[in-house]
PDB file of C-alpha atoms and ligand atoms in Angstrom:
ATOM      1  CA  MET A   1      10.845   0.070 -12.454  1.00 92.00           C
ATOM      2  CA  ASN A   2       8.884   3.072 -13.628  1.00 95.00           C
ATOM      3  CA  LEU A   3       5.104   2.802 -13.166  1.00 97.00           C
ATOM      4  CA  HIS A   4       3.193   4.474 -15.976  1.00 98.00           C
ATOM      5  CA  ILE A   5      -0.580   4.833 -15.706  1.00 98.00           C
ATOM      6  CA  ASP A   6      -2.474   6.463 -18.545  1.00 98.00           C
ATOM      7  CA  SER A   7      -6.226   7.175 -18.660  1.00 98.00           C
ATOM      8  CA  LEU A   8      -7.065   4.342 -16.297  1.00 98.00           C
ATOM      9  CA  SER A   9     -10.824   3.940 -15.969  1.00 98.00           C
ATOM     10  CA  VAL A  10     -12.852   1.317 -14.109  1.00 98.00           C
ATOM     11  CA  LYS A  11     -16.586   0.723 -14.172  1.00 97.00           C
ATOM     12  CA  LEU A  12     -18.147  -1.489 -11.492  1.00 95.00           C
ATOM     13  CA  GLY A  13     -21.739  -2.237 -12.346  1.00 93.00           C
ATOM     14  CA  LYS A  14     -23.062   1.070 -13.677  1.00 93.00           C
ATOM     15  CA  ARG A  15     -20.721   3.104 -11.513  1.00 95.00           C
ATOM     16  CA  GLN A  16     -17.698   4.914 -12.980  1.00 96.00           C
ATOM     17  CA  VAL A  17     -15.388   4.210 -10.043  1.00 98.00           C
ATOM     18  CA  LEU A  18     -12.165   5.428 -11.669  1.00 98.00           C
ATOM     19  CA  ASP A  19     -12.231   8.084 -14.356  1.00 98.00           C
ATOM     20  CA  ALA A  20      -9.198   8.588 -16.620  1.00 97.00           C
ATOM     21  CA  ILE A  21      -6.460   8.480 -13.978  1.00 98.00           C
ATOM     22  CA  SER A  22      -2.956   9.214 -15.275  1.00 98.00           C
ATOM     23  CA  PHE A  23       0.361   9.429 -13.432  1.00 98.00           C
ATOM     24  CA  ASP A  24       3.987   8.321 -13.590  1.00 97.00           C
ATOM     25  CA  ILE A  25       6.011   7.078 -10.629  1.00 96.00           C
ATOM     26  CA  GLU A  26       9.774   6.873 -10.675  1.00 95.00           C
ATOM     27  CA  PRO A  27      11.231   3.877  -8.821  1.00 96.00           C
ATOM     28  CA  GLY A  28      12.778   4.320  -5.397  1.00 97.00           C
ATOM     29  CA  GLN A  29       9.904   6.273  -3.893  1.00 97.00           C
ATOM     30  CA  VAL A  30       7.133   5.802  -1.363  1.00 98.00           C
ATOM     31  CA  ILE A  31       3.962   7.130  -2.959  1.00 98.00           C
ATOM     32  CA  GLY A  32       0.917   7.756  -0.808  1.00 98.00           C
ATOM     33  CA  LEU A  33      -2.524   7.139  -2.281  1.00 98.00           C
ATOM     34  CA  LEU A  34      -4.948   9.403  -0.431  1.00 98.00           C
ATOM     35  CA  GLY A  35      -8.582  10.397  -0.599  1.00 98.00           C
ATOM     36  CA  PRO A  36     -11.844  10.094   1.312  1.00 98.00           C
ATOM     37  CA  ASN A  37     -13.771   6.842   1.735  1.00 97.00           C
ATOM     38  CA  GLY A  38     -15.010   5.683  -1.661  1.00 97.00           C
ATOM     39  CA  ALA A  39     -12.532   7.849  -3.615  1.00 98.00           C
ATOM     40  CA  GLY A  40     -11.262   4.814  -5.546  1.00 98.00           C
ATOM     41  CA  LYS A  41      -7.965   3.979  -3.802  1.00 98.00           C
ATOM     42  CA  SER A  42      -8.634   0.236  -3.377  1.00 98.00           C
ATOM     43  CA  THR A  43     -10.098   0.036  -6.864  1.00 98.00           C
ATOM     44  CA  LEU A  44      -6.932   1.542  -8.337  1.00 98.00           C
ATOM     45  CA  MET A  45      -4.763  -0.915  -6.418  1.00 98.00           C
ATOM     46  CA  ARG A  46      -6.931  -3.891  -7.388  1.00 97.00           C
ATOM     47  CA  ALA A  47      -6.804  -2.835 -11.037  1.00 97.00           C
ATOM     48  CA  LEU A  48      -2.996  -2.626 -10.898  1.00 97.00           C
ATOM     49  CA  ASN A  49      -2.902  -6.103  -9.413  1.00 96.00           C
ATOM     50  CA  GLY A  50      -5.165  -7.499 -12.133  1.00 94.00           C
ATOM     51  CA  HIS A  51      -8.145  -8.233  -9.873  1.00 93.00           C
ATOM     52  CA  ILE A  52     -10.573  -6.138 -11.874  1.00 95.00           C
ATOM     53  CA  ALA A  53     -10.805  -5.147 -15.512  1.00 94.00           C
ATOM     54  CA  ALA A  54      -9.726  -1.639 -16.404  1.00 96.00           C
ATOM     55  CA  GLU A  55      -9.468   0.512 -19.498  1.00 97.00           C
ATOM     56  CA  GLY A  56      -6.324   2.482 -20.238  1.00 97.00           C
ATOM     57  CA  ALA A  57      -2.620   1.721 -19.935  1.00 97.00           C
ATOM     58  CA  MET A  58      -0.769   0.260 -16.936  1.00 97.00           C
ATOM     59  CA  GLN A  59       2.930  -0.220 -17.579  1.00 97.00           C
ATOM     60  CA  LEU A  60       5.582  -1.342 -15.078  1.00 97.00           C
ATOM     61  CA  GLY A  61       8.980  -0.953 -16.702  1.00 96.00           C
ATOM     62  CA  GLU A  62       8.574  -2.684 -20.063  1.00 96.00           C
ATOM     63  CA  HIS A  63       5.696  -4.852 -18.799  1.00 97.00           C
ATOM     64  CA  ASP A  64       2.087  -4.219 -19.803  1.00 96.00           C
ATOM     65  CA  LEU A  65       0.297  -5.120 -16.557  1.00 96.00           C
ATOM     66  CA  ALA A  66      -2.947  -5.898 -18.414  1.00 93.00           C
ATOM     67  CA  ALA A  67      -1.216  -8.510 -20.560  1.00 93.00           C
ATOM     68  CA  ILE A  68       0.886 -10.503 -18.083  1.00 94.00           C
ATOM     69  CA  GLY A  69      -0.141 -13.772 -16.443  1.00 93.00           C
ATOM     70  CA  PRO A  70      -0.343 -14.528 -12.714  1.00 93.00           C
ATOM     71  CA  ALA A  71       3.131 -16.126 -12.469  1.00 93.00           C
ATOM     72  CA  GLN A  72       4.886 -13.135 -14.005  1.00 95.00           C
ATOM     73  CA  ARG A  73       2.693 -10.726 -12.004  1.00 96.00           C
ATOM     74  CA  ALA A  74       3.802 -12.407  -8.773  1.00 96.00           C
ATOM     75  CA  HIS A  75       7.412 -11.656  -9.714  1.00 97.00           C
ATOM     76  CA  LEU A  76       6.582  -7.989 -10.316  1.00 98.00           C
ATOM     77  CA  ILE A  77       3.901  -6.993  -7.795  1.00 98.00           C
ATOM     78  CA  ALA A  78       3.295  -7.797  -4.132  1.00 98.00           C
ATOM     79  CA  TYR A  79      -0.119  -6.717  -2.894  1.00 97.00           C
ATOM     80  CA  LEU A  80      -1.486  -6.286   0.605  1.00 96.00           C
ATOM     81  CA  PRO A  81      -5.291  -6.166   0.335  1.00 93.00           C
ATOM     82  CA  GLN A  82      -7.480  -4.047   2.586  1.00 91.00           C
ATOM     83  CA  GLN A  83      -9.392  -7.115   3.820  1.00 86.00           C
ATOM     84  CA  ARG A  84      -6.936  -8.937   6.033  1.00 82.00           C
ATOM     85  CA  THR A  85      -8.532 -12.075   7.347  1.00 82.00           C
ATOM     86  CA  ILE A  86      -6.113 -14.949   7.687  1.00 89.00           C
ATOM     87  CA  GLY A  87      -7.856 -18.174   6.721  1.00 86.00           C
ATOM     88  CA  TRP A  88      -5.179 -20.785   7.336  1.00 85.00           C
ATOM     89  CA  ARG A  89      -3.979 -22.171  10.646  1.00 92.00           C
ATOM     90  CA  LEU A  90      -0.337 -21.745   9.676  1.00 95.00           C
ATOM     91  CA  SER A  91       2.485 -20.584  11.874  1.00 97.00           C
ATOM     92  CA  VAL A  92       3.454 -16.946  11.388  1.00 97.00           C
ATOM     93  CA  ARG A  93       6.770 -17.988   9.858  1.00 97.00           C
ATOM     94  CA  ASP A  94       5.111 -20.384   7.371  1.00 95.00           C
ATOM     95  CA  LEU A  95       2.591 -17.735   6.385  1.00 96.00           C
ATOM     96  CA  VAL A  96       5.321 -15.182   5.689  1.00 97.00           C
ATOM     97  CA  ALA A  97       7.183 -17.893   3.735  1.00 94.00           C
ATOM     98  CA  LEU A  98       4.225 -18.037   1.299  1.00 93.00           C
ATOM     99  CA  GLY A  99       5.576 -14.743  -0.039  1.00 95.00           C
ATOM    100  CA  ARG A 100       8.515 -16.716  -1.452  1.00 95.00           C
ATOM    101  CA  LEU A 101       6.372 -19.211  -3.397  1.00 93.00           C
ATOM    102  CA  PRO A 102       6.559 -17.251  -6.678  1.00 93.00           C
ATOM    103  CA  TRP A 103      10.347 -17.711  -6.583  1.00 92.00           C
ATOM    104  CA  ARG A 104      10.462 -21.473  -6.020  1.00 85.00           C
ATOM    105  CA  GLY A 105       8.384 -24.447  -7.076  1.00 71.00           C
ATOM    106  CA  PHE A 106       5.605 -25.659  -4.798  1.00 69.00           C
ATOM    107  CA  GLY A 107       7.016 -28.344  -2.489  1.00 78.00           C
ATOM    108  CA  GLN A 108      10.598 -27.081  -2.910  1.00 84.00           C
ATOM    109  CA  ARG A 109      12.329 -26.215   0.339  1.00 88.00           C
ATOM    110  CA  PRO A 110      13.255 -22.560   0.921  1.00 89.00           C
ATOM    111  CA  ASN A 111      16.870 -21.857   0.003  1.00 93.00           C
ATOM    112  CA  ALA A 112      19.218 -19.447   1.797  1.00 95.00           C
ATOM    113  CA  ARG A 113      17.931 -16.477  -0.216  1.00 94.00           C
ATOM    114  CA  ASP A 114      14.332 -17.340   0.730  1.00 95.00           C
ATOM    115  CA  GLU A 115      15.252 -17.716   4.407  1.00 96.00           C
ATOM    116  CA  ALA A 116      17.014 -14.354   4.391  1.00 97.00           C
ATOM    117  CA  ALA A 117      14.018 -12.636   2.763  1.00 98.00           C
ATOM    118  CA  ILE A 118      11.614 -14.204   5.276  1.00 97.00           C
ATOM    119  CA  ALA A 119      13.744 -13.232   8.286  1.00 98.00           C
ATOM    120  CA  ARG A 120      14.239  -9.687   7.022  1.00 98.00           C
ATOM    121  CA  ALA A 121      10.535  -9.159   6.291  1.00 98.00           C
ATOM    122  CA  MET A 122       9.593 -10.437   9.742  1.00 98.00           C
ATOM    123  CA  ALA A 123      12.121  -8.126  11.394  1.00 98.00           C
ATOM    124  CA  MET A 124      10.890  -5.134   9.390  1.00 98.00           C
ATOM    125  CA  VAL A 125       7.406  -5.320  10.913  1.00 97.00           C
ATOM    126  CA  ASP A 126       8.581  -6.692  14.258  1.00 97.00           C
ATOM    127  CA  ILE A 127       6.958 -10.122  14.149  1.00 97.00           C
ATOM    128  CA  ALA A 128      10.059 -12.282  14.723  1.00 97.00           C
ATOM    129  CA  PRO A 129       8.960 -12.924  18.339  1.00 97.00           C
ATOM    130  CA  LEU A 130       5.640 -14.270  16.983  1.00 97.00           C
ATOM    131  CA  ALA A 131       7.264 -16.668  14.477  1.00 97.00           C
ATOM    132  CA  ARG A 132       5.952 -19.891  16.038  1.00 97.00           C
ATOM    133  CA  ARG A 133       2.468 -18.608  16.914  1.00 97.00           C
ATOM    134  CA  VAL A 134      -0.571 -19.754  14.917  1.00 97.00           C
ATOM    135  CA  ALA A 135      -1.419 -16.795  12.677  1.00 96.00           C
ATOM    136  CA  THR A 136      -5.206 -17.068  13.164  1.00 95.00           C
ATOM    137  CA  GLU A 137      -4.728 -16.670  16.925  1.00 95.00           C
ATOM    138  CA  LEU A 138      -3.074 -13.256  16.690  1.00 96.00           C
ATOM    139  CA  SER A 139      -4.650  -9.854  17.288  1.00 95.00           C
ATOM    140  CA  GLY A 140      -5.905  -7.789  14.343  1.00 94.00           C
ATOM    141  CA  GLY A 141      -2.841  -5.546  14.247  1.00 95.00           C
ATOM    142  CA  GLU A 142      -0.502  -8.525  14.574  1.00 96.00           C
ATOM    143  CA  GLN A 143      -2.247 -10.317  11.691  1.00 96.00           C
ATOM    144  CA  ALA A 144      -1.949  -7.139   9.593  1.00 96.00           C
ATOM    145  CA  ARG A 145       1.811  -7.093  10.237  1.00 97.00           C
ATOM    146  CA  VAL A 146       2.124 -10.793   9.319  1.00 97.00           C
ATOM    147  CA  LEU A 147       0.423 -10.213   5.958  1.00 97.00           C
ATOM    148  CA  MET A 148       2.586  -7.132   5.360  1.00 98.00           C
ATOM    149  CA  ALA A 149       5.677  -9.275   6.024  1.00 98.00           C
ATOM    150  CA  ARG A 150       4.447 -11.847   3.491  1.00 97.00           C
ATOM    151  CA  ALA A 151       4.176  -9.081   0.859  1.00 98.00           C
ATOM    152  CA  ILE A 152       7.620  -7.671   1.764  1.00 98.00           C
ATOM    153  CA  ALA A 153       9.170 -11.168   1.583  1.00 98.00           C
ATOM    154  CA  GLN A 154       8.005 -11.426  -2.035  1.00 98.00           C
ATOM    155  CA  GLU A 155      10.735  -8.892  -2.948  1.00 98.00           C
ATOM    156  CA  THR A 156       9.029  -7.442  -6.014  1.00 98.00           C
ATOM    157  CA  PRO A 157       9.870  -4.224  -7.867  1.00 97.00           C
ATOM    158  CA  LEU A 158       6.376  -2.865  -7.050  1.00 98.00           C
ATOM    159  CA  LEU A 159       4.832  -3.172  -3.584  1.00 98.00           C
ATOM    160  CA  ILE A 160       1.182  -2.158  -3.241  1.00 98.00           C
ATOM    161  CA  ALA A 161      -0.245  -1.930   0.264  1.00 98.00           C
ATOM    162  CA  ASP A 162      -3.867  -0.974   0.946  1.00 98.00           C
ATOM    163  CA  GLU A 163      -4.044   0.813   4.316  1.00 97.00           C
ATOM    164  CA  PRO A 164      -1.134  -1.105   5.872  1.00 97.00           C
ATOM    165  CA  ALA A 165      -1.051   1.272   8.866  1.00 97.00           C
ATOM    166  CA  SER A 166      -4.677   0.767   9.860  1.00 95.00           C
ATOM    167  CA  GLY A 167      -4.995  -1.154  13.121  1.00 94.00           C
ATOM    168  CA  LEU A 168      -1.302  -0.708  13.972  1.00 97.00           C
ATOM    169  CA  ASP A 169      -0.201   0.997  17.188  1.00 98.00           C
ATOM    170  CA  ALA A 170       1.843   4.201  16.927  1.00 97.00           C
ATOM    171  CA  ALA A 171       5.271   2.552  17.199  1.00 98.00           C
ATOM    172  CA  HIS A 172       4.446  -0.117  14.628  1.00 98.00           C
ATOM    173  CA  GLN A 173       3.022   2.504  12.250  1.00 98.00           C
ATOM    174  CA  ILE A 174       6.351   4.338  12.350  1.00 97.00           C
ATOM    175  CA  MET A 175       8.302   1.086  12.034  1.00 97.00           C
ATOM    176  CA  LEU A 176       6.182   0.186   9.002  1.00 98.00           C
ATOM    177  CA  MET A 177       6.793   3.524   7.286  1.00 98.00           C
ATOM    178  CA  GLN A 178      10.544   3.296   8.028  1.00 97.00           C
ATOM    179  CA  SER A 179      10.563  -0.158   6.422  1.00 98.00           C
ATOM    180  CA  LEU A 180       8.707   1.090   3.340  1.00 98.00           C
ATOM    181  CA  LYS A 181      11.283   3.886   3.057  1.00 97.00           C
ATOM    182  CA  ARG A 182      14.093   1.339   3.255  1.00 98.00           C
ATOM    183  CA  LEU A 183      12.486  -0.784   0.524  1.00 98.00           C
ATOM    184  CA  ALA A 184      12.118   2.294  -1.671  1.00 98.00           C
ATOM    185  CA  ALA A 185      15.775   3.195  -1.046  1.00 98.00           C
ATOM    186  CA  GLU A 186      16.648  -0.207  -2.552  1.00 96.00           C
ATOM    187  CA  GLY A 187      14.982   0.919  -5.773  1.00 96.00           C
ATOM    188  CA  ARG A 188      11.514  -0.546  -5.308  1.00 97.00           C
ATOM    189  CA  THR A 189       8.334   1.399  -6.013  1.00 97.00           C
ATOM    190  CA  VAL A 190       6.023   1.498  -3.007  1.00 98.00           C
ATOM    191  CA  LEU A 191       2.385   2.541  -3.454  1.00 98.00           C
ATOM    192  CA  VAL A 192       0.551   2.780  -0.159  1.00 98.00           C
ATOM    193  CA  SER A 193      -2.945   4.012   0.687  1.00 98.00           C
ATOM    194  CA  LEU A 194      -3.235   5.919   3.939  1.00 98.00           C
ATOM    195  CA  HIS A 195      -5.879   7.762   5.932  1.00 97.00           C
ATOM    196  CA  ASP A 196      -3.418   9.204   8.447  1.00 97.00           C
ATOM    197  CA  LEU A 197      -2.392  12.503   6.896  1.00 97.00           C
ATOM    198  CA  THR A 198       0.623  13.047   9.154  1.00 97.00           C
ATOM    199  CA  LEU A 199       2.023   9.617   8.263  1.00 97.00           C
ATOM    200  CA  ALA A 200       1.525  10.500   4.600  1.00 97.00           C
ATOM    201  CA  ALA A 201       3.081  13.944   4.975  1.00 97.00           C
ATOM    202  CA  ARG A 202       6.174  12.705   6.812  1.00 96.00           C
ATOM    203  CA  TRP A 203       6.966   9.465   5.035  1.00 97.00           C
ATOM    204  CA  CYS A 204       5.726   9.731   1.459  1.00 98.00           C
ATOM    205  CA  ASP A 205       7.952  11.231  -1.223  1.00 97.00           C
ATOM    206  CA  GLU A 206       4.852  12.160  -3.211  1.00 98.00           C
ATOM    207  CA  VAL A 207       1.134  11.726  -2.745  1.00 98.00           C
ATOM    208  CA  ILE A 208      -1.710  11.098  -5.168  1.00 98.00           C
ATOM    209  CA  LEU A 209      -5.016  12.550  -4.007  1.00 98.00           C
ATOM    210  CA  LEU A 210      -8.130  10.893  -5.413  1.00 98.00           C
ATOM    211  CA  ASN A 211     -11.650  12.226  -5.139  1.00 98.00           C
ATOM    212  CA  GLU A 212     -14.779  10.589  -6.549  1.00 98.00           C
ATOM    213  CA  GLY A 213     -12.726   8.438  -8.900  1.00 98.00           C
ATOM    214  CA  LYS A 214     -10.722  11.334 -10.316  1.00 98.00           C
ATOM    215  CA  LEU A 215      -7.170  12.505  -9.761  1.00 98.00           C
ATOM    216  CA  ALA A 216      -7.571  15.638  -7.648  1.00 98.00           C
ATOM    217  CA  ALA A 217      -3.897  16.444  -7.022  1.00 98.00           C
ATOM    218  CA  LEU A 218      -0.442  14.894  -7.248  1.00 98.00           C
ATOM    219  CA  GLY A 219       2.893  16.039  -5.911  1.00 98.00           C
ATOM    220  CA  LYS A 220       4.837  16.700  -2.718  1.00 97.00           C
ATOM    221  CA  PRO A 221       2.735  16.244   0.457  1.00 97.00           C
ATOM    222  CA  GLU A 222       3.478  19.821   1.494  1.00 96.00           C
ATOM    223  CA  ALA A 223       1.744  21.152  -1.628  1.00 97.00           C
ATOM    224  CA  VAL A 224      -1.002  18.549  -2.063  1.00 98.00           C
ATOM    225  CA  LEU A 225      -2.095  18.516   1.587  1.00 97.00           C
ATOM    226  CA  SER A 226      -2.827  22.236   1.643  1.00 97.00           C
ATOM    227  CA  GLN A 227      -5.587  23.730   3.788  1.00 96.00           C
ATOM    228  CA  ALA A 228      -7.517  24.367   0.584  1.00 97.00           C
ATOM    229  CA  ASN A 229      -7.302  20.737  -0.617  1.00 97.00           C
ATOM    230  CA  LEU A 230      -8.094  19.352   2.837  1.00 97.00           C
ATOM    231  CA  ALA A 231     -11.211  21.512   2.900  1.00 97.00           C
ATOM    232  CA  ARG A 232     -12.224  20.858  -0.697  1.00 96.00           C
ATOM    233  CA  ILE A 233     -11.572  17.094  -0.819  1.00 97.00           C
ATOM    234  CA  TYR A 234     -11.928  15.895   2.783  1.00 97.00           C
ATOM    235  CA  GLY A 235     -14.292  18.623   4.034  1.00 97.00           C
ATOM    236  CA  VAL A 236     -12.123  19.292   7.078  1.00 97.00           C
ATOM    237  CA  THR A 237     -10.289  22.148   8.657  1.00 96.00           C
ATOM    238  CA  ALA A 238      -6.864  21.063   9.865  1.00 96.00           C
ATOM    239  CA  HIS A 239      -4.093  22.243  12.095  1.00 95.00           C
ATOM    240  CA  ARG A 240      -0.858  22.229  10.062  1.00 95.00           C
ATOM    241  CA  ALA A 241       2.484  22.602  11.804  1.00 95.00           C
ATOM    242  CA  HIS A 242       6.121  21.855  11.068  1.00 94.00           C
ATOM    243  CA  ASP A 243       8.819  20.372  13.255  1.00 93.00           C
ATOM    244  CA  GLU A 244      12.366  19.234  12.455  1.00 91.00           C
ATOM    245  CA  ASN A 245      11.004  16.057  10.813  1.00 85.00           C
ATOM    246  CA  GLY A 246       8.463  17.730   8.597  1.00 89.00           C
ATOM    247  CA  LEU A 247       4.768  18.396   8.372  1.00 94.00           C
ATOM    248  CA  ILE A 248       2.147  17.505  10.984  1.00 96.00           C
ATOM    249  CA  ILE A 249      -1.517  17.558   9.960  1.00 97.00           C
ATOM    250  CA  ALA A 250      -4.258  17.204  12.540  1.00 95.00           C
ATOM    251  CA  PRO A 251      -7.826  17.446  11.249  1.00 96.00           C
ATOM    252  CA  VAL A 252      -9.739  19.470  13.832  1.00 95.00           C
ATOM    253  CA  GLY A 253     -13.165  20.253  12.422  1.00 96.00           C
ATOM    254  CA  LEU A 254     -15.578  20.071   9.540  1.00 97.00           C
ATOM    255  CA  THR A 255     -15.725  22.822   6.958  1.00 94.00           C
ATOM    256  CA  ASP A 256     -19.501  22.482   6.845  1.00 77.00           C
ATOM    257  CA  THR A 257     -20.337  24.448  10.013  1.00 57.00           C
ATOM    258  CA  SER A 258     -23.978  23.370   9.859  1.00 47.00           C
ATOM    259  CA  SER A 259     -22.946  19.766  10.682  1.00 50.00           C
ATOM    260  CA  SER A 260     -20.343  20.571  13.333  1.00 45.00           C
ATOM    261  CA  GLY A 261     -22.808  20.967  16.110  1.00 42.00           C
TER     262      GLY A 261
HETATM  263  N1  ATP B   1     -18.594  -4.086  -6.752  1.00 61.01           N
HETATM  264  C1  ATP B   1     -18.917  -2.793  -6.778  1.00 61.01           C
HETATM  265  N2  ATP B   1     -19.976  -2.347  -7.494  1.00 61.01           N
HETATM  266  C2  ATP B   1     -20.272  -1.033  -7.544  1.00 61.01           C
HETATM  267  N3  ATP B   1     -19.562  -0.078  -6.918  1.00 61.01           N
HETATM  268  C3  ATP B   1     -18.506  -0.465  -6.203  1.00 61.01           C
HETATM  269  C4  ATP B   1     -18.122  -1.839  -6.084  1.00 61.01           C
HETATM  270  N4  ATP B   1     -17.013  -1.911  -5.291  1.00 61.01           N
HETATM  271  C5  ATP B   1     -16.744  -0.640  -4.927  1.00 61.01           C
HETATM  272  N5  ATP B   1     -17.632   0.209  -5.460  1.00 61.01           N
HETATM  273  C6  ATP B   1     -17.655   1.676  -5.308  1.00 61.01           C
HETATM  274  O1  ATP B   1     -16.456   2.185  -5.814  1.00 61.01           O
HETATM  275  C7  ATP B   1     -16.085   3.358  -5.122  1.00 61.01           C
HETATM  276  C8  ATP B   1     -14.621   3.287  -4.755  1.00 61.01           C
HETATM  277  O2  ATP B   1     -14.408   2.245  -3.815  1.00 61.01           O
HETATM  278  P1  ATP B   1     -12.967   1.961  -3.225  1.00 61.01           P
HETATM  279  O3  ATP B   1     -13.078   0.746  -2.359  1.00 61.01           O
HETATM  280  O4  ATP B   1     -11.989   1.933  -4.337  1.00 61.01           O
HETATM  281  O5  ATP B   1     -12.737   3.267  -2.349  1.00 61.01           O
HETATM  282  P2  ATP B   1     -11.548   3.628  -1.356  1.00 61.01           P
HETATM  283  O6  ATP B   1     -11.016   4.950  -1.788  1.00 61.01           O
HETATM  284  O7  ATP B   1     -10.584   2.507  -1.266  1.00 61.01           O
HETATM  285  O8  ATP B   1     -12.347   3.811   0.016  1.00 61.01           O
HETATM  286  P3  ATP B   1     -11.974   3.488   1.561  1.00 61.01           P
HETATM  287  O9  ATP B   1     -11.135   4.636   2.032  1.00 61.01           O
HETATM  288  O10 ATP B   1     -13.325   3.490   2.199  1.00 61.01           O
HETATM  289  O11 ATP B   1     -11.290   2.157   1.616  1.00 61.01           O
HETATM  290  C9  ATP B   1     -17.038   3.465  -3.926  1.00 61.01           C
HETATM  291  O12 ATP B   1     -17.987   4.451  -4.193  1.00 61.01           O
HETATM  292  C10 ATP B   1     -17.684   2.115  -3.847  1.00 61.01           C
HETATM  293  O13 ATP B   1     -18.999   2.224  -3.377  1.00 61.01           O
END
């Protein structure tokens, strides 16, 4: 489904945290949401998921996201929050199975479709070997992968993941991005916030760059993650190189020479 955002603004307390953000995302793409700490990435994702009030239009396909209720929202949007503390002493498999609740009544046993979705989601982030472990007893990166699997198992047209790669080792970061690509290839829209610029450059079809609550740039990573934008928005100098798989971006210094030592 097409995601249409028009003049989205959010005020938290007296702070204008998002200021008239507009963009359109075609389905079937992985879209990276980038920007420095405090740029407004989590706020944008929370607004899309109905956690905070926002002004402006948010439309997913024919659905007005501001007008739908929680049950319908759970059929349309899966959301991985930035805060990833697991509170329940459930097995990994049972926790991932919670992602299927919107599709069956509480107390109903998972059907074959549910079981397939659960198994596939667990395989995608490589947690099948952990299936019987108690989720609260896993490492931070393992818990992050469990919660990502729960969101994937929900099988919604829009998947929103707030820094899903943070805390993951290099192999699992790549596995995660491959899985997001596969989900997008099925026609889903994947919106993912990232701090790793190389992950964004290599795996995202397009990136949205936020800065101080405003849309600073939008487009192909190659164009948006230019030396000029990296300096202007992130305040860094970066080494940019290309290999057969695309762009590599390694931040190497601060543009403000007075604070670099
Ligand atoms: N409840 C609140 N009241 C006032 N300001 C808030 C509140 N929550 C967040 N903010 C401010 O909103 C701005 C955007 O925060 P947000 O969490 O969306 O940033 P972010 O881009 O996700 O950052 P990070 O990369 O650090 O996760 C920040 O300046 C933050 O201080």
